[in-house]
Short mmCIF file of C-alpha atoms in Angstrom, two decimals:
data_model
loop_
_atom_site.label_atom_id
_atom_site.label_comp_id
_atom_site.label_asym_id
_atom_site.label_seq_id
_atom_site.Cartn_x
_atom_site.Cartn_y
_atom_site.Cartn_z
CA MET A 17 36.52 67.80 -126.26
CA LYS A 18 36.89 64.20 -127.47
CA LYS A 19 34.01 64.84 -129.89
CA TYR A 20 35.70 67.97 -131.35
CA LYS A 21 39.02 66.15 -131.65
CA TYR A 22 37.36 63.30 -133.47
CA THR A 23 35.62 65.70 -135.90
CA PHE A 24 38.85 67.60 -136.52
CA LEU A 25 40.80 64.43 -137.19
CA SER A 26 38.07 63.20 -139.52
CA LEU A 27 38.19 66.43 -141.54
CA MET A 28 41.98 66.28 -141.75
CA PHE A 29 41.80 62.71 -142.97
CA VAL A 30 39.30 63.66 -145.69
CA VAL A 31 41.45 66.61 -146.82
CA LEU A 32 44.61 64.50 -146.93
CA PHE A 33 42.74 61.72 -148.77
CA LEU A 34 41.51 64.17 -151.46
CA MET A 35 44.93 65.72 -151.89
CA GLY A 36 46.52 62.31 -152.21
CA SER A 37 43.95 61.22 -154.76
CA MET A 38 44.52 64.34 -156.91
CA ALA A 39 48.29 63.89 -156.78
CA ALA A 40 47.99 60.26 -157.79
CA ALA A 41 45.63 61.09 -160.67
CA ASN A 42 48.01 63.80 -161.95
CA ALA A 43 50.94 61.40 -161.75
CA ILE A 44 49.05 58.75 -163.73
CA LEU A 45 48.07 61.31 -166.43
CA LYS A 46 51.66 62.53 -166.65
CA ARG A 47 52.98 59.00 -167.13
CA ARG A 48 50.42 58.33 -169.87
CA GLU A 49 51.36 61.58 -171.65
CA THR A 50 55.05 60.75 -171.46
CA ARG A 51 54.43 57.25 -172.78
CA LEU A 52 52.32 58.50 -175.72
CA LEU A 53 54.88 61.14 -176.66
CA SER A 54 57.74 58.68 -176.52
CA GLU A 55 55.83 56.17 -178.66
CA ARG A 56 54.82 58.73 -181.33
CA GLY A 57 57.94 60.93 -181.13
CA GLY A 58 55.97 64.10 -180.28
CA ILE A 59 52.87 65.92 -181.43
CA LYS A 60 52.98 66.91 -185.12
CA VAL A 61 51.00 69.94 -186.35
CA GLU A 62 50.05 69.45 -189.99
CA SER A 63 51.02 72.30 -192.34
CA PRO A 64 48.16 73.98 -194.32
CA VAL A 65 50.24 73.45 -197.48
CA ARG A 66 52.01 70.37 -198.88
CA ALA A 67 55.52 70.12 -200.24
CA TRP A 68 55.93 71.15 -203.91
CA GLU A 69 56.67 68.25 -206.21
CA GLY A 70 56.52 70.07 -209.54
CA GLY A 71 59.15 72.31 -211.13
CA GLU A 72 62.37 70.98 -212.57
CA ASN A 73 61.71 67.34 -211.79
CA GLY A 74 58.49 67.46 -213.76
CA ASP A 75 56.74 65.20 -211.27
CA GLU A 76 53.36 66.58 -212.27
CA GLY A 77 54.14 66.71 -215.95
CA VAL A 78 53.64 70.48 -216.05
CA ASP A 79 55.56 72.72 -218.42
CA GLY A 80 56.51 76.01 -216.79
CA ILE A 81 56.07 79.48 -218.31
CA ASP A 82 58.99 80.56 -220.49
CA THR A 83 59.78 84.29 -220.26
CA ASN A 84 63.00 86.21 -220.82
CA ASP A 85 65.07 83.02 -220.95
CA LYS A 86 63.91 82.06 -217.46
CA LYS A 87 61.62 79.20 -216.55
CA ASN A 88 58.73 79.90 -214.23
CA PRO A 89 58.11 76.57 -212.43
CA LEU A 90 54.33 77.05 -212.55
CA SER A 91 51.94 76.56 -215.40
CA MET A 92 49.73 79.49 -216.33
CA GLU A 93 46.75 77.64 -214.90
CA GLN A 94 48.53 77.20 -211.57
CA ALA A 95 49.53 80.86 -211.52
CA GLU A 96 45.91 81.86 -212.13
CA GLU A 97 44.76 79.59 -209.29
CA ALA A 98 47.29 81.05 -206.91
CA VAL A 99 46.43 84.65 -207.80
CA LYS A 100 42.67 84.08 -207.45
CA SER A 101 43.04 82.27 -204.14
CA TRP A 102 45.27 85.05 -202.72
CA ASN A 103 42.96 87.82 -203.87
CA ASP A 104 39.89 86.06 -202.46
CA ARG A 105 41.46 85.43 -199.05
CA THR A 106 39.49 86.27 -195.93
CA GLY A 107 42.66 86.15 -193.80
CA VAL A 108 46.11 84.59 -193.77
CA THR A 109 47.23 81.39 -192.01
CA LEU A 110 50.96 81.60 -191.23
CA HIS A 111 53.05 78.46 -191.57
CA GLY A 112 56.64 77.26 -191.87
CA GLN A 113 58.46 76.84 -195.15
CA VAL A 114 57.89 73.51 -196.93
CA ALA A 115 59.97 71.83 -199.62
CA GLY A 116 59.85 73.67 -202.93
CA GLN A 117 59.30 77.10 -201.40
CA VAL A 118 61.91 79.84 -201.26
CA SER A 119 63.38 80.56 -197.82
CA MET A 120 62.91 83.77 -195.86
CA GLU A 121 66.44 84.89 -196.74
CA GLU A 122 65.78 84.26 -200.46
CA ALA A 123 62.44 86.08 -200.31
CA ILE A 124 64.09 89.12 -198.70
CA GLU A 125 66.85 89.17 -201.34
CA HIS A 126 64.34 88.79 -204.19
CA GLY A 127 62.36 91.67 -202.72
CA LYS A 128 65.46 93.88 -202.56
CA LYS A 129 66.28 93.13 -206.18
CA TRP A 130 62.71 93.96 -207.14
CA LEU A 131 62.86 97.32 -205.39
CA ASP A 132 66.15 98.06 -207.10
CA GLY A 133 64.77 97.00 -210.49
CA MET A 134 61.73 99.22 -210.02
CA GLY A 135 63.96 102.16 -209.05
CA ILE A 136 62.79 102.25 -205.44
CA GLY A 137 65.55 102.82 -202.94
CA ASP A 138 68.85 100.98 -203.21
CA GLY A 139 68.26 97.23 -202.95
CA ASN A 140 72.00 96.52 -202.79
CA GLU A 141 72.81 98.76 -199.84
CA GLU A 142 73.25 96.53 -196.79
CA GLY A 143 71.26 97.68 -193.78
CA SER A 144 69.37 100.34 -195.77
CA PHE A 145 65.97 98.94 -194.72
CA GLY A 146 64.14 97.76 -191.69
CA ILE A 147 62.59 94.42 -192.72
CA ASN A 148 59.76 92.16 -191.60
CA ALA A 149 58.83 88.89 -193.34
CA GLU A 150 56.18 86.17 -192.85
CA LEU A 151 54.97 83.21 -194.88
CA GLY A 152 51.31 82.36 -195.13
CA VAL A 153 48.48 80.94 -197.23
CA GLY A 154 45.19 82.74 -197.76
CA ARG A 155 42.21 81.47 -195.78
CA GLN A 156 39.06 80.86 -197.83
CA LYS A 157 35.37 81.06 -197.00
CA GLU A 158 35.16 77.30 -197.41
CA ASP A 159 37.61 75.18 -195.45
CA ILE A 160 40.26 73.43 -197.54
CA GLU A 161 42.42 70.75 -195.94
CA GLN A 162 45.78 71.31 -197.65
CA ARG A 163 46.81 73.54 -200.54
CA GLU A 164 49.68 73.19 -202.95
CA ALA A 165 52.86 75.07 -202.04
CA TYR A 166 52.34 77.69 -204.76
CA PHE A 167 49.25 79.04 -202.95
CA SER A 168 51.51 80.50 -200.27
CA PHE A 169 52.99 84.00 -200.35
CA TRP A 170 55.82 85.70 -198.53
CA THR A 171 54.75 89.10 -197.22
CA VAL A 172 57.93 91.17 -196.84
CA THR A 173 57.91 94.74 -195.56
CA TYR A 174 60.80 97.15 -196.14
CA PHE A 175 60.86 100.57 -194.49
CA ASN A 176 63.17 103.53 -194.01
CA GLN A 177 62.87 107.33 -193.95
CA SER A 178 62.05 107.64 -197.65
CA MET A 179 59.72 104.71 -198.28
CA ASN A 180 57.55 101.91 -196.93
CA ALA A 181 56.94 98.94 -199.16
CA VAL A 182 54.92 95.74 -198.58
CA LEU A 183 55.71 93.11 -201.18
CA TYR A 184 53.81 89.86 -201.82
CA LEU A 185 56.10 87.16 -203.29
CA ASN A 186 54.79 83.84 -204.54
CA ALA A 187 56.46 81.26 -202.31
CA VAL A 188 57.41 78.88 -205.18
CA THR A 189 58.47 81.30 -207.91
CA GLY A 190 60.00 83.87 -205.54
CA ASN A 191 58.60 86.66 -207.80
CA VAL A 192 56.79 89.75 -206.59
CA TRP A 193 53.13 89.42 -207.57
CA GLY A 194 51.81 92.35 -205.60
CA ALA A 195 53.07 95.45 -203.82
CA GLU A 196 51.85 98.41 -201.76
CA ILE A 197 54.32 101.29 -201.61
CA LYS A 198 54.51 104.70 -199.99
CA LEU A 199 57.24 106.92 -201.35
CA TYR A 200 58.29 110.04 -199.46
CA GLU A 201 60.53 112.99 -200.43
CA GLU A 202 61.95 112.66 -203.98
CA GLN A 203 61.70 108.90 -204.33
CA ALA A 204 58.55 108.93 -206.50
CA LYS A 205 60.34 111.02 -209.15
CA LYS A 206 63.00 108.37 -209.62
CA MET A 207 60.65 105.59 -210.76
CA PRO A 208 61.00 104.74 -214.47
CA ASP A 209 58.39 105.16 -217.20
CA GLY A 210 56.54 102.03 -218.26
CA ARG A 211 56.71 100.70 -214.71
CA LEU A 212 53.56 98.56 -215.04
CA ARG A 213 55.08 96.60 -217.91
CA LEU A 214 58.26 96.32 -215.85
CA PHE A 215 56.22 94.95 -212.92
CA VAL A 216 54.78 92.29 -215.27
CA GLU A 217 58.22 91.34 -216.53
CA LEU A 218 59.69 91.07 -213.02
CA ALA A 219 56.64 88.98 -212.00
CA GLY A 220 57.71 86.38 -214.60
CA PHE A 221 55.13 87.12 -217.32
CA GLN A 222 54.80 88.98 -220.61
CA ALA A 223 52.45 91.88 -221.28
CA ALA A 224 50.09 91.30 -224.21
CA ASP A 225 48.87 94.77 -225.17
CA GLU A 226 49.53 98.42 -224.61
CA VAL A 227 48.88 99.77 -221.15
CA SER A 228 45.47 101.43 -220.72
CA SER A 229 45.11 104.16 -218.11
CA ALA A 230 42.23 106.01 -216.51
CA MET A 231 42.25 108.97 -214.11
CA ASP A 232 39.55 109.50 -211.50
CA SER A 233 40.03 112.71 -209.53
CA GLU A 234 43.67 112.44 -208.36
CA GLU A 235 43.87 108.67 -208.67
CA THR A 236 45.34 106.96 -211.72
CA THR A 237 44.66 103.33 -212.58
CA SER A 238 46.52 101.48 -215.33
CA GLU A 239 45.99 97.93 -216.60
CA VAL A 240 47.68 95.57 -219.03
CA LYS A 241 46.77 92.04 -220.12
CA ILE A 242 49.19 89.15 -219.71
CA LYS A 243 49.82 86.91 -222.71
CA GLU A 244 48.02 83.57 -223.08
CA SER A 245 46.14 83.81 -219.79
CA GLN A 246 43.19 85.25 -217.96
CA LEU A 247 45.63 87.31 -215.90
CA TYR A 248 46.09 91.05 -216.08
CA ALA A 249 48.20 93.46 -214.06
CA GLN A 250 47.01 96.65 -212.43
CA GLU A 251 48.75 99.70 -211.04
CA MET A 252 46.98 102.28 -208.90
CA SER A 253 48.64 105.50 -207.76
CA TYR A 254 47.82 108.78 -206.11
CA ALA A 255 49.51 111.58 -204.16
CA MET A 256 48.54 112.37 -200.59
CA ALA A 257 49.39 115.52 -198.63
CA VAL A 258 50.11 114.72 -194.97
CA TRP A 259 50.60 118.27 -193.88
CA PRO A 260 51.76 121.49 -195.67
CA GLY A 261 55.12 120.89 -197.28
CA ASN A 262 55.03 117.13 -196.72
CA SER A 263 53.40 114.51 -198.96
CA TYR A 264 53.85 110.97 -200.24
CA GLU A 265 52.92 108.99 -203.33
CA TYR A 266 51.04 105.71 -202.89
CA ILE A 267 51.50 103.05 -205.60
CA ALA A 268 49.94 99.59 -205.58
CA TYR A 269 50.51 96.70 -207.97
CA GLN A 270 48.56 93.47 -208.22
CA LEU A 271 47.81 90.58 -210.49
CA LEU A 272 44.14 89.82 -211.13
CA VAL A 273 42.19 87.09 -212.89
CA ARG A 274 39.74 88.26 -215.53
CA GLN A 275 36.51 86.26 -215.49
CA PRO A 276 35.81 84.55 -218.84
#
């Protein structure tokens, strides 16, 4: 019995010793973590984009694009870079707003005005849409440390019973540079003629030539060049029957960079 008691006490001592050692180690690590955080003020996660220092202050010496008495804060070269990067994205990295970018509230309001200007829904009717919004920069095949703020886009979705629209707004200009729209019921009939040229104008650019269109089966594609740039705008549309007596029209807009 004495032998068993001795063995039992020895095991208990070992268990208590191990538990005490683990508790002491955790306490030491916790104190070190607290000390490091207090010294550095917390852990900072670096944004994938840097604050915008161009625009009105002219910090980069860049003249913006003049169109319709409004000043686009980006040069045409910067606009081309942003469009190409966004179109070549392999995914999107979400991030918080940085200095020089429009806020979520501003992006949503810009999107509503764009819908109203394009004759889609009523952008001024409060509560007429369900809305989702997120800010992100396109991921590229090759890792890039930090991009300029104008590489980011707000993706804002508006939806109700008559339409579903996903708009892509450049985060610095606040203009819609791409859209994917489903129009139900009679909405598609309300859209104005010359809507591709209107898209270019609302994007902050000027169309250079007449719109060229091509029809393939039931799909129509229209394109127009943008003045003094390698950019051009494209509209693609087609009608889709969901079931007998119910259909929708799909319309997509995007800016593209023509290779020299």
